[in-house]
Coordinates of C-alpha atoms in Angstrom, one line a residue:
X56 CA -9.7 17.9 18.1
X57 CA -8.0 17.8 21.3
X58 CA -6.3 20.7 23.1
X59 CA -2.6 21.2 24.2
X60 CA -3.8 20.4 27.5
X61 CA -4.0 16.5 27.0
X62 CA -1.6 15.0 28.9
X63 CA 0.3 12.9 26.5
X64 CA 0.4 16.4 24.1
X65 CA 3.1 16.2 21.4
X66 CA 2.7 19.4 20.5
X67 CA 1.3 18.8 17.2
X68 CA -2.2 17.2 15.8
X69 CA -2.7 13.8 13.5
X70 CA -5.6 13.6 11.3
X71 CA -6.0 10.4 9.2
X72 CA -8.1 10.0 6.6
X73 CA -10.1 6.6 5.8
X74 CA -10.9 3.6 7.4
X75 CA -9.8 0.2 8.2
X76 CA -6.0 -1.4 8.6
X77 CA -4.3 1.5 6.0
X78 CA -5.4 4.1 8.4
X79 CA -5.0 1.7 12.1
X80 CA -1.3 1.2 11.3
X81 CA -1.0 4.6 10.6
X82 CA -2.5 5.7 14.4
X83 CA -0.8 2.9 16.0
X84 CA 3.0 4.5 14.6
X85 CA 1.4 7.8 16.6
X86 CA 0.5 6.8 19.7
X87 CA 3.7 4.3 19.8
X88 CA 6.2 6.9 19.4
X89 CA 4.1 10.2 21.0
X90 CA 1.7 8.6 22.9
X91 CA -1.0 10.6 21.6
X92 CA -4.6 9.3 20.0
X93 CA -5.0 11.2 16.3
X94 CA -8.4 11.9 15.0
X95 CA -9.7 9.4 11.9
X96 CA -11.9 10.8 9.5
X97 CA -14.3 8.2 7.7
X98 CA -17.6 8.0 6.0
X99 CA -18.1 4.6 6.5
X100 CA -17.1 3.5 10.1
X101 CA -14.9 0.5 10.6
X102 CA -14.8 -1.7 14.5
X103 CA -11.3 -1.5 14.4
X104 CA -10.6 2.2 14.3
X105 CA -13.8 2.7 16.8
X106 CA -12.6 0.3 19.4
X107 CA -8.4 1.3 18.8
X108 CA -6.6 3.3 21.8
X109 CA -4.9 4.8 18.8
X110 CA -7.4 7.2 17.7
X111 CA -10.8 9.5 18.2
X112 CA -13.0 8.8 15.0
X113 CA -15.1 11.3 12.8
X114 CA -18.1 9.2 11.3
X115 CA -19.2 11.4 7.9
X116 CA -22.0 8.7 6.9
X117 CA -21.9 6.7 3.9
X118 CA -23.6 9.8 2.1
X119 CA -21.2 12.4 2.6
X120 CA -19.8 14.3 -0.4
X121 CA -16.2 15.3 -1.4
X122 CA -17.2 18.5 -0.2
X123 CA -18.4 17.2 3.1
X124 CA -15.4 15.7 3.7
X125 CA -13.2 18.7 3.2
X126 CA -15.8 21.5 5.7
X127 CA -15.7 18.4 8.1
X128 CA -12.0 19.0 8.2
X129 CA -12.2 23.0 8.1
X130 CA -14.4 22.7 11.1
X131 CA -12.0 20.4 12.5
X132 CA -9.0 23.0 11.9
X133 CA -11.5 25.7 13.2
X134 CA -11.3 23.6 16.8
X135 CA -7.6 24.1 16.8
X136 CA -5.9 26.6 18.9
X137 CA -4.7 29.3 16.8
X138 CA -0.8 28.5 15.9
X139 CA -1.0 25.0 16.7
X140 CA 0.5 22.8 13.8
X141 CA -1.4 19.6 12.4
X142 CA -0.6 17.0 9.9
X143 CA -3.4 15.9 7.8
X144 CA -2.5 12.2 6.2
X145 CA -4.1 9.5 4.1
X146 CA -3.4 5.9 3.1
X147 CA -5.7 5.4 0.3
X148 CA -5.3 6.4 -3.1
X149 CA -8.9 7.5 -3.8
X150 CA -8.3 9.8 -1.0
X151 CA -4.6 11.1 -1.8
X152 CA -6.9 12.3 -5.0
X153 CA -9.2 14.1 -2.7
X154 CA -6.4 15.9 -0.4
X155 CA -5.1 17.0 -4.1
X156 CA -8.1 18.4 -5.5
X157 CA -8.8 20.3 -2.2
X158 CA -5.3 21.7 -1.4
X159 CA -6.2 25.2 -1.9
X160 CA -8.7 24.9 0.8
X161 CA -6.8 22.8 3.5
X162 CA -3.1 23.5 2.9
X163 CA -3.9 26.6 5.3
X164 CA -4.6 24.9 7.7
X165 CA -2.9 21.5 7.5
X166 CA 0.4 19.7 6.8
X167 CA 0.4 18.2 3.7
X168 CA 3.6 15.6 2.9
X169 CA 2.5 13.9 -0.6
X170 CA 3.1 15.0 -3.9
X171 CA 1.5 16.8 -6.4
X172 CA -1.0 16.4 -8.5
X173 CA 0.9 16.8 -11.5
X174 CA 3.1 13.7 -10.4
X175 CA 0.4 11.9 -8.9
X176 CA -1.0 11.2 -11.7
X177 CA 2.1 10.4 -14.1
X178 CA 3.2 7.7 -10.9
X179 CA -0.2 6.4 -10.8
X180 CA 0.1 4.8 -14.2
X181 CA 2.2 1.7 -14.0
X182 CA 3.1 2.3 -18.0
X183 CA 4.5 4.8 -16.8
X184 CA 5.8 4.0 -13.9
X185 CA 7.5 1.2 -15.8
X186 CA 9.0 4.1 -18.4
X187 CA 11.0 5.7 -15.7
X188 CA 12.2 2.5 -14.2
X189 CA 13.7 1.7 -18.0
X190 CA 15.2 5.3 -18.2
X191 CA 17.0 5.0 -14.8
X192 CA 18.2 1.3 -15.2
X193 CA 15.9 -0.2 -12.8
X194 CA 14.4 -3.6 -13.7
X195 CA 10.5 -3.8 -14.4
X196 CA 8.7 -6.9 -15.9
X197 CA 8.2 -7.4 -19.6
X198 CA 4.9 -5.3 -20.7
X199 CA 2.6 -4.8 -23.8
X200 CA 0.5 -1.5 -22.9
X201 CA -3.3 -1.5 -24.5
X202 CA -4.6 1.8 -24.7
X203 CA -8.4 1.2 -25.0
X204 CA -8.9 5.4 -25.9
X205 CA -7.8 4.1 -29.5
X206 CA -9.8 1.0 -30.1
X207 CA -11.3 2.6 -32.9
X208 CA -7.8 3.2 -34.6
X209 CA -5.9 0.9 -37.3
X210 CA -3.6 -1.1 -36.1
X211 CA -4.7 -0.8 -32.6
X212 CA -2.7 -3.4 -30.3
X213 CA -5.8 -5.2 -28.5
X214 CA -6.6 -7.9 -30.5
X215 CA -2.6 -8.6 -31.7
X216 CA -1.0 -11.5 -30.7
X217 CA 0.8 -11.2 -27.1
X218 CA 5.0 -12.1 -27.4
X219 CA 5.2 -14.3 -24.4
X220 CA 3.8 -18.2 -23.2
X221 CA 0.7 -18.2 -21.4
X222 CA -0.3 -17.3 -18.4
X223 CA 0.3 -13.6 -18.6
X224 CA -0.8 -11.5 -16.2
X225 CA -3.3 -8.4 -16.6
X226 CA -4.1 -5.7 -14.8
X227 CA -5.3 -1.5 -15.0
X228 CA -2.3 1.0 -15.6
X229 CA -4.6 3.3 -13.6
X230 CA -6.5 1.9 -10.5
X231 CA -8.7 5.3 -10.3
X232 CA -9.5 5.0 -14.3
X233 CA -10.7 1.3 -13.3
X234 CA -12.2 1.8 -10.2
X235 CA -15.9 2.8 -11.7
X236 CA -15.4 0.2 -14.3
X237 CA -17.9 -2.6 -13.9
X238 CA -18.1 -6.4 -15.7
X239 CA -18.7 -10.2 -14.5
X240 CA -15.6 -11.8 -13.1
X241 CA -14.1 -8.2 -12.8
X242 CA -11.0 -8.5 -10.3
X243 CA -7.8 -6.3 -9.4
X244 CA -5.3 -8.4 -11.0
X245 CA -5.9 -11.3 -13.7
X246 CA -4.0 -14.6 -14.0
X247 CA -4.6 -15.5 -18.0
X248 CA -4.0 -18.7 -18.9
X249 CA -4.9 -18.9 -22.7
X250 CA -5.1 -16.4 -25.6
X251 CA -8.9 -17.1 -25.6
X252 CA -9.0 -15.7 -22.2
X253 CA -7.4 -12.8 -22.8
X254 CA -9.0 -11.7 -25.4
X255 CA -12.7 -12.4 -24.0
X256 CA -11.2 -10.2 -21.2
X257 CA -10.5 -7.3 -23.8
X258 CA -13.8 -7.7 -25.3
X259 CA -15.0 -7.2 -21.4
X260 CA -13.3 -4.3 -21.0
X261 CA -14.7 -2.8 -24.4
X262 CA -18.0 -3.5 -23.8
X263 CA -17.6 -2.2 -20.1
X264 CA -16.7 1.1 -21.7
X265 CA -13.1 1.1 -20.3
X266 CA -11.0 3.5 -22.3
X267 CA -7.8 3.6 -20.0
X268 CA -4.2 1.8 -20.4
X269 CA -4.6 -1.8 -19.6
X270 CA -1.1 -3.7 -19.1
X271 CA -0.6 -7.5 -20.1
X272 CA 2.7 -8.6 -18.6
X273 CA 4.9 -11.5 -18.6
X274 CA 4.1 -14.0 -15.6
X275 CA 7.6 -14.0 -13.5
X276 CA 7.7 -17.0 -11.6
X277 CA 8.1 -17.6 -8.1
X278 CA 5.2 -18.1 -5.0
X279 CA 4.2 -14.6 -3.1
X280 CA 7.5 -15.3 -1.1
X281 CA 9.3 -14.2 -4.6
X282 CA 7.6 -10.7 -3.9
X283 CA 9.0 -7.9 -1.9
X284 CA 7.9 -4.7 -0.3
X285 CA 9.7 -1.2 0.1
X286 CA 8.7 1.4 2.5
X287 CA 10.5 4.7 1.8
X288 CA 9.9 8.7 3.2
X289 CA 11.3 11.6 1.3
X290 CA 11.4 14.6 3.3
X291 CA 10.4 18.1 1.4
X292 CA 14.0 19.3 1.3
X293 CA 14.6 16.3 -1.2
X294 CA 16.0 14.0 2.0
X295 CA 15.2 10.1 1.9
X296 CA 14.9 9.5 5.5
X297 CA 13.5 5.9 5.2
X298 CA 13.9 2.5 3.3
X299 CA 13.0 -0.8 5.0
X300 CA 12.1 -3.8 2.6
X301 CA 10.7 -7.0 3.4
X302 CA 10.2 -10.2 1.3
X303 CA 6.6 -11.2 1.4
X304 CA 6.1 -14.6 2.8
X305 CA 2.4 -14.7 2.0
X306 CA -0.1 -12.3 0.4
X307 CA -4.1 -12.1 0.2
X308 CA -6.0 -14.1 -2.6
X309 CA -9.2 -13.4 -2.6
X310 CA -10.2 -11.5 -5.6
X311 CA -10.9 -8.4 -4.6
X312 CA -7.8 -7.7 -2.3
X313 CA -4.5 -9.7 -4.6
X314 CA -1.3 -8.8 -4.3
X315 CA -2.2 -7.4 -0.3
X316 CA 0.7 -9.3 1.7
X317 CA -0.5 -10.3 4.9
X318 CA 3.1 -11.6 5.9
X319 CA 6.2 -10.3 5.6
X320 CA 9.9 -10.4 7.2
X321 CA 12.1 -7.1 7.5
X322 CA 15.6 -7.6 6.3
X323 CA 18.7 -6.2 4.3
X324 CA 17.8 -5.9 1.1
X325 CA 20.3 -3.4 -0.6
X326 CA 20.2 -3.5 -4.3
X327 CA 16.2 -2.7 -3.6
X328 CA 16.5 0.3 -1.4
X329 CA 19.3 1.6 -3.4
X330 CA 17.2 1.2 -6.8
X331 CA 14.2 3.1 -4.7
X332 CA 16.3 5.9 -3.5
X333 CA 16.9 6.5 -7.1
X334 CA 14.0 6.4 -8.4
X335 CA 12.4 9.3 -5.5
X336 CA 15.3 11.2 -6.0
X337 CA 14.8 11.1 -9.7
X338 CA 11.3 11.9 -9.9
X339 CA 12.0 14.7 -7.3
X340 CA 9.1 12.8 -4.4
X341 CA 7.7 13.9 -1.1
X342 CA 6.4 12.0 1.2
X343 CA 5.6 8.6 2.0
X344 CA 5.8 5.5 -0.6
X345 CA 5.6 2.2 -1.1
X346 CA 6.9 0.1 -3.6
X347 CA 6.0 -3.6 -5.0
X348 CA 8.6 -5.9 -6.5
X349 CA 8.9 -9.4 -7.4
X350 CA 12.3 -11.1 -8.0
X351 CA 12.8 -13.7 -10.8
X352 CA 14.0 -17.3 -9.5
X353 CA 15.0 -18.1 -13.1
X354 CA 17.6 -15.2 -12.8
X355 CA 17.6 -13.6 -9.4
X356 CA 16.6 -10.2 -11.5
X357 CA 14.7 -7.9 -9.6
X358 CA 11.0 -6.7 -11.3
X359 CA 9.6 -3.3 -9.9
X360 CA 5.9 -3.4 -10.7
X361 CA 4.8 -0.4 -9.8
X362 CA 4.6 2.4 -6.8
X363 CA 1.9 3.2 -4.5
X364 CA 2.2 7.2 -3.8
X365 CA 1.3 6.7 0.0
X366 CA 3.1 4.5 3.1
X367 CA 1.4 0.8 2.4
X368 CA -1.3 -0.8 3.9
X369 CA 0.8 -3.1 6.2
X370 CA 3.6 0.0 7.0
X371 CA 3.6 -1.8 10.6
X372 CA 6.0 -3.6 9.6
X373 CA 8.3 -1.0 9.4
X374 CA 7.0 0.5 13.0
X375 CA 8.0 -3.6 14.5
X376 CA 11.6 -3.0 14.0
X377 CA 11.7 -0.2 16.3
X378 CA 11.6 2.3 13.6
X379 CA 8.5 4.7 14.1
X380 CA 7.2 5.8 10.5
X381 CA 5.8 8.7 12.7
X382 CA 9.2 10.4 13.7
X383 CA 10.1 10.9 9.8
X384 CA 7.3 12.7 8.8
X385 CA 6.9 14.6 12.0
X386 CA 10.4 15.9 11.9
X387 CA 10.0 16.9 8.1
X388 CA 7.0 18.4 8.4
X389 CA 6.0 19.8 11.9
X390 CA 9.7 20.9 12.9
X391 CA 10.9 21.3 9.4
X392 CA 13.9 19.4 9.7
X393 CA 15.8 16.3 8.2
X394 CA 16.9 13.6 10.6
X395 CA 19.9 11.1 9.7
X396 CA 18.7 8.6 6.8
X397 CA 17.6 5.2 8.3
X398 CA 18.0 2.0 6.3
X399 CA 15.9 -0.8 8.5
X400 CA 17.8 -3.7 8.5
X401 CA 16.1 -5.6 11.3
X402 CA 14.5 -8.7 10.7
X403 CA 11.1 -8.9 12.2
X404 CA 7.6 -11.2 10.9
X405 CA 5.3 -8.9 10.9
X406 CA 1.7 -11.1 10.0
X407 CA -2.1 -10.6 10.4
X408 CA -2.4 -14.1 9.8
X409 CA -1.7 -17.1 12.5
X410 CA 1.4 -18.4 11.9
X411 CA 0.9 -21.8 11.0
X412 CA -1.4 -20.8 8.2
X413 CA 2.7 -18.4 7.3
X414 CA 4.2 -22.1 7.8
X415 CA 2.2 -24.1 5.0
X416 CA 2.7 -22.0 2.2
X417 CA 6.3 -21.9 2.9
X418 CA 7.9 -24.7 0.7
X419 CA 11.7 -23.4 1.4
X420 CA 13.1 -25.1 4.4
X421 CA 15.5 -22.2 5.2
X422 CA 12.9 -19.6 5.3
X423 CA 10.3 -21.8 7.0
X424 CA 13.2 -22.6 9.6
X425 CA 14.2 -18.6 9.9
X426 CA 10.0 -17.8 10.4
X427 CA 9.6 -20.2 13.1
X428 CA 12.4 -18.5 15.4
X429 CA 11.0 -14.9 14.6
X430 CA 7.6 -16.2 15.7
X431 CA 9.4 -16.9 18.9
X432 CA 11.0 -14.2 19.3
X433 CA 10.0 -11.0 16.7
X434 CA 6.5 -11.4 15.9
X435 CA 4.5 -8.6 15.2
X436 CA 1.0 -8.0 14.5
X437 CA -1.2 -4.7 14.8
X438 CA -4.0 -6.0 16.0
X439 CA -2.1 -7.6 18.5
X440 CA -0.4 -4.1 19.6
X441 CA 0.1 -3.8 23.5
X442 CA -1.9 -1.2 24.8
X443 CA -5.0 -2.3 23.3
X444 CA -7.8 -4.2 24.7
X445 CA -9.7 -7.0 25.0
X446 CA -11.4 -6.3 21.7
X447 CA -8.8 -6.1 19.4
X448 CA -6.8 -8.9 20.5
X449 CA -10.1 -11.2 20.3
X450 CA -10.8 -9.5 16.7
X451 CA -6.8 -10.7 16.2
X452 CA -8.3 -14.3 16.4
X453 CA -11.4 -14.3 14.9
X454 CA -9.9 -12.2 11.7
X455 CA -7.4 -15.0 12.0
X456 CA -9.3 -17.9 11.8
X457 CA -11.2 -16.1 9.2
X458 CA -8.5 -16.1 7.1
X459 CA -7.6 -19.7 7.2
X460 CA -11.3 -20.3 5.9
X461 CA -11.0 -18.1 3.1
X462 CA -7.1 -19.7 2.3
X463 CA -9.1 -22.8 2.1
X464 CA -11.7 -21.9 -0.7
X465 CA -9.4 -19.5 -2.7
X466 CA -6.0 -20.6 -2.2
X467 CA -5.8 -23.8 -0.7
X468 CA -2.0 -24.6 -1.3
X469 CA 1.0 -23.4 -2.4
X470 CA 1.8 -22.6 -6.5
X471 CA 4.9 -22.0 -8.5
X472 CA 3.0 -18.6 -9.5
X473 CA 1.6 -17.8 -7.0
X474 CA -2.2 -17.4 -8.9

């Protein structure tokens, strides 16, 4: 931990828990606005958070406990000068979970801004999440819930007949319930074409010993560019500070990381941040979150699928438009005080991937039109931030370039669903 004698000294520490781009954009927002390096916390390290000007970086090993974790941080608060205020913040849900079930021990000696257990886990659930949408008049997609705790029940719901047209789509209420779940072809999100597939998946599921909620939804149409993403900040005095949405242009398809958009452009999108406001305000939320939609070409009705309880993986975004995602939580938390709500309405293409990988995906002539003057002119990537080196901008390419090869094997064009 540094001392307040660094030169760039805000005042105030940053540590960051977990590796890779959720935590990187996180640093970068930091040092961009305070020009200060926070401290990353990981078991396993990653290149990019080792090499970034953005951060210091804690390696655990791949072998350290919860516990671990939580005395590295005490000893880490023990470095501190006595007084001297610290924000401890995560971008990973496994690890959100951890910050919960330690609070007793670290809220002494850290700023916390995330919610509470309690809600954590009810907004976790996307059946749930879906509930409250209903109640407060906010649009969600069509959903049959499967509750594999009751398998053993009459009339249980698994094997019935599903009300829509294939494909559906499937997918986990709970991430964390899924997460030590293991079968062949498992994957984050399943595109089922035919009733025979969807029941071999439930019979998967069974025999993997899964006994969570498992949703099977309606397929909305529409490429990832029908998707959307809301960033939002809810101060602790029940403030929201923050909304910036962007429509996704195009997202990751591998199996393991679906539904990750790895292009996006800022913009005004009212109707969304208003329906988000109202939802945090409802559900009485602080902190950072993150919100996924998809909007219905048949209809132009807008579908929120669920919300992630922490700032997004690709929060740089928000950061490109000028609009530091450090400055809301800072002034919540560190000088306990609410600053004058921001909507972002800037547009700006933020994209990890080279643009004309963006460009051939897009089958919309006015939005491949509007993306080729932001590349000119508002193009933003993190790994491409200024004041970092040599390495990053040459890991800019090469992750580039990998990308295009895996586009190629998984997702070589463009689909009306986006599967």
């Amino acid at each position: 931990m540094r001392t307040p004698s660094t030169p760039t000294d805000p005042g105030f520490d940053v540590v960051v828990l977990g590796a890779g781009l959720n935590s990187l954009n996180l640093t970068i927002a930091f040092h961009q606005q305070y020009g200060m390096r926070c401290t990353t916390v990981v078991r396993i390290p990653v290149e990019m958070n080792a090499r970034t000007v953005s951060t210091d970086l804690v390696e655990l090993g791949a072998d350290a406990t919860d516990e671990d974790m939580r005395d590295a941080l005490l000893d880490l608060a023990a470095q501190r000068p006595e007084g001297r205020p610290a924000l401890l913040l995560t971008n990973a849900d496994s690890l959100i979970a951890f910050i919960n079930r330690f609070r007793d021990d670290l809220e002494p000696h850290y700023l916390l801004a995330q919610v509470p257990a309690e809600l954590l886990e009810r907004l976790a659930d996307k059946a749930e999440f879906a509930e409250l949408c209903e109640e407060l008049g906010i649009g969600t997609v069509p959903t049959v819930v499967v509750d594999f705790s009751r398998q053993e029940e009459d009339g249980w719901n698994g094997t019935a007949e599903l009300p829509w047209s294939y494909p559906v789509v499937g997918k986990a209420a709970n991430t964390a319930e899924y997460h030590d779940v293991h079968f062949p072809g498992k994957r984050k999100v399943f595109f089922l074409e035919t009733a025979a597939q969807q029941q071999e998946l439930v019979a998967d599921l069974r025999a993997a010993g899964f006994t969570g909620r498992f949703l099977f939804q309606e397929l909305i149409p529409g490429d990832d560019t029908a998707e959307r993403s809301i960033t939002a900040y809810r101060s602790s005095r029940g403030k929201v500070t923050l909304l910036c949405a962007a429509q996704v242009l195009l997202g990751e398809h591998t199996p393991e990381a679906l539904g990750r958009p790895a292009a996006m452009v800022t913009g005004d999108f009212p109707t969304l941040t208003d329906a988000a406001a109202r939802f945090l305000d409802a559900v009485d939320y602080v902190g950072f979150a993150n919100f996924d939609v998809k909007v219905d070409p048949r209809t132009g009705r807008e579908c929120f699928f669920e919300i992630n309880p922490r700032i997004g993986r690709n929060n740089y975004y928000v950061t490109a438009t000028g609009e530091s995602v450090a400055r809301h939580v800072v002034e919540d938390r560190v000088h306990g005080r609410d600053i004058t709500p921001v909507r972002v309405t800037e547009p700006v293409l933020y994209s990890i991937l080279p643009v004309p990988l963006v460009l051939r995906y897009l089958r919309d002539p006015v939005l491949r039109s509007r993306v080729k003057r932001l590349a000119r002119t508002r193009l933003a990537n993190p790994f491409r931030y200024g004041p970092e080196g040599l390495w990053m901008r040459a890991y800019a390419t090469v992750s580039g370039l990998n990308f295009v090869r895996k586009y190629r094997a998984v997702y070589p064009r463009p689909t009306d669903s986006g599967f």
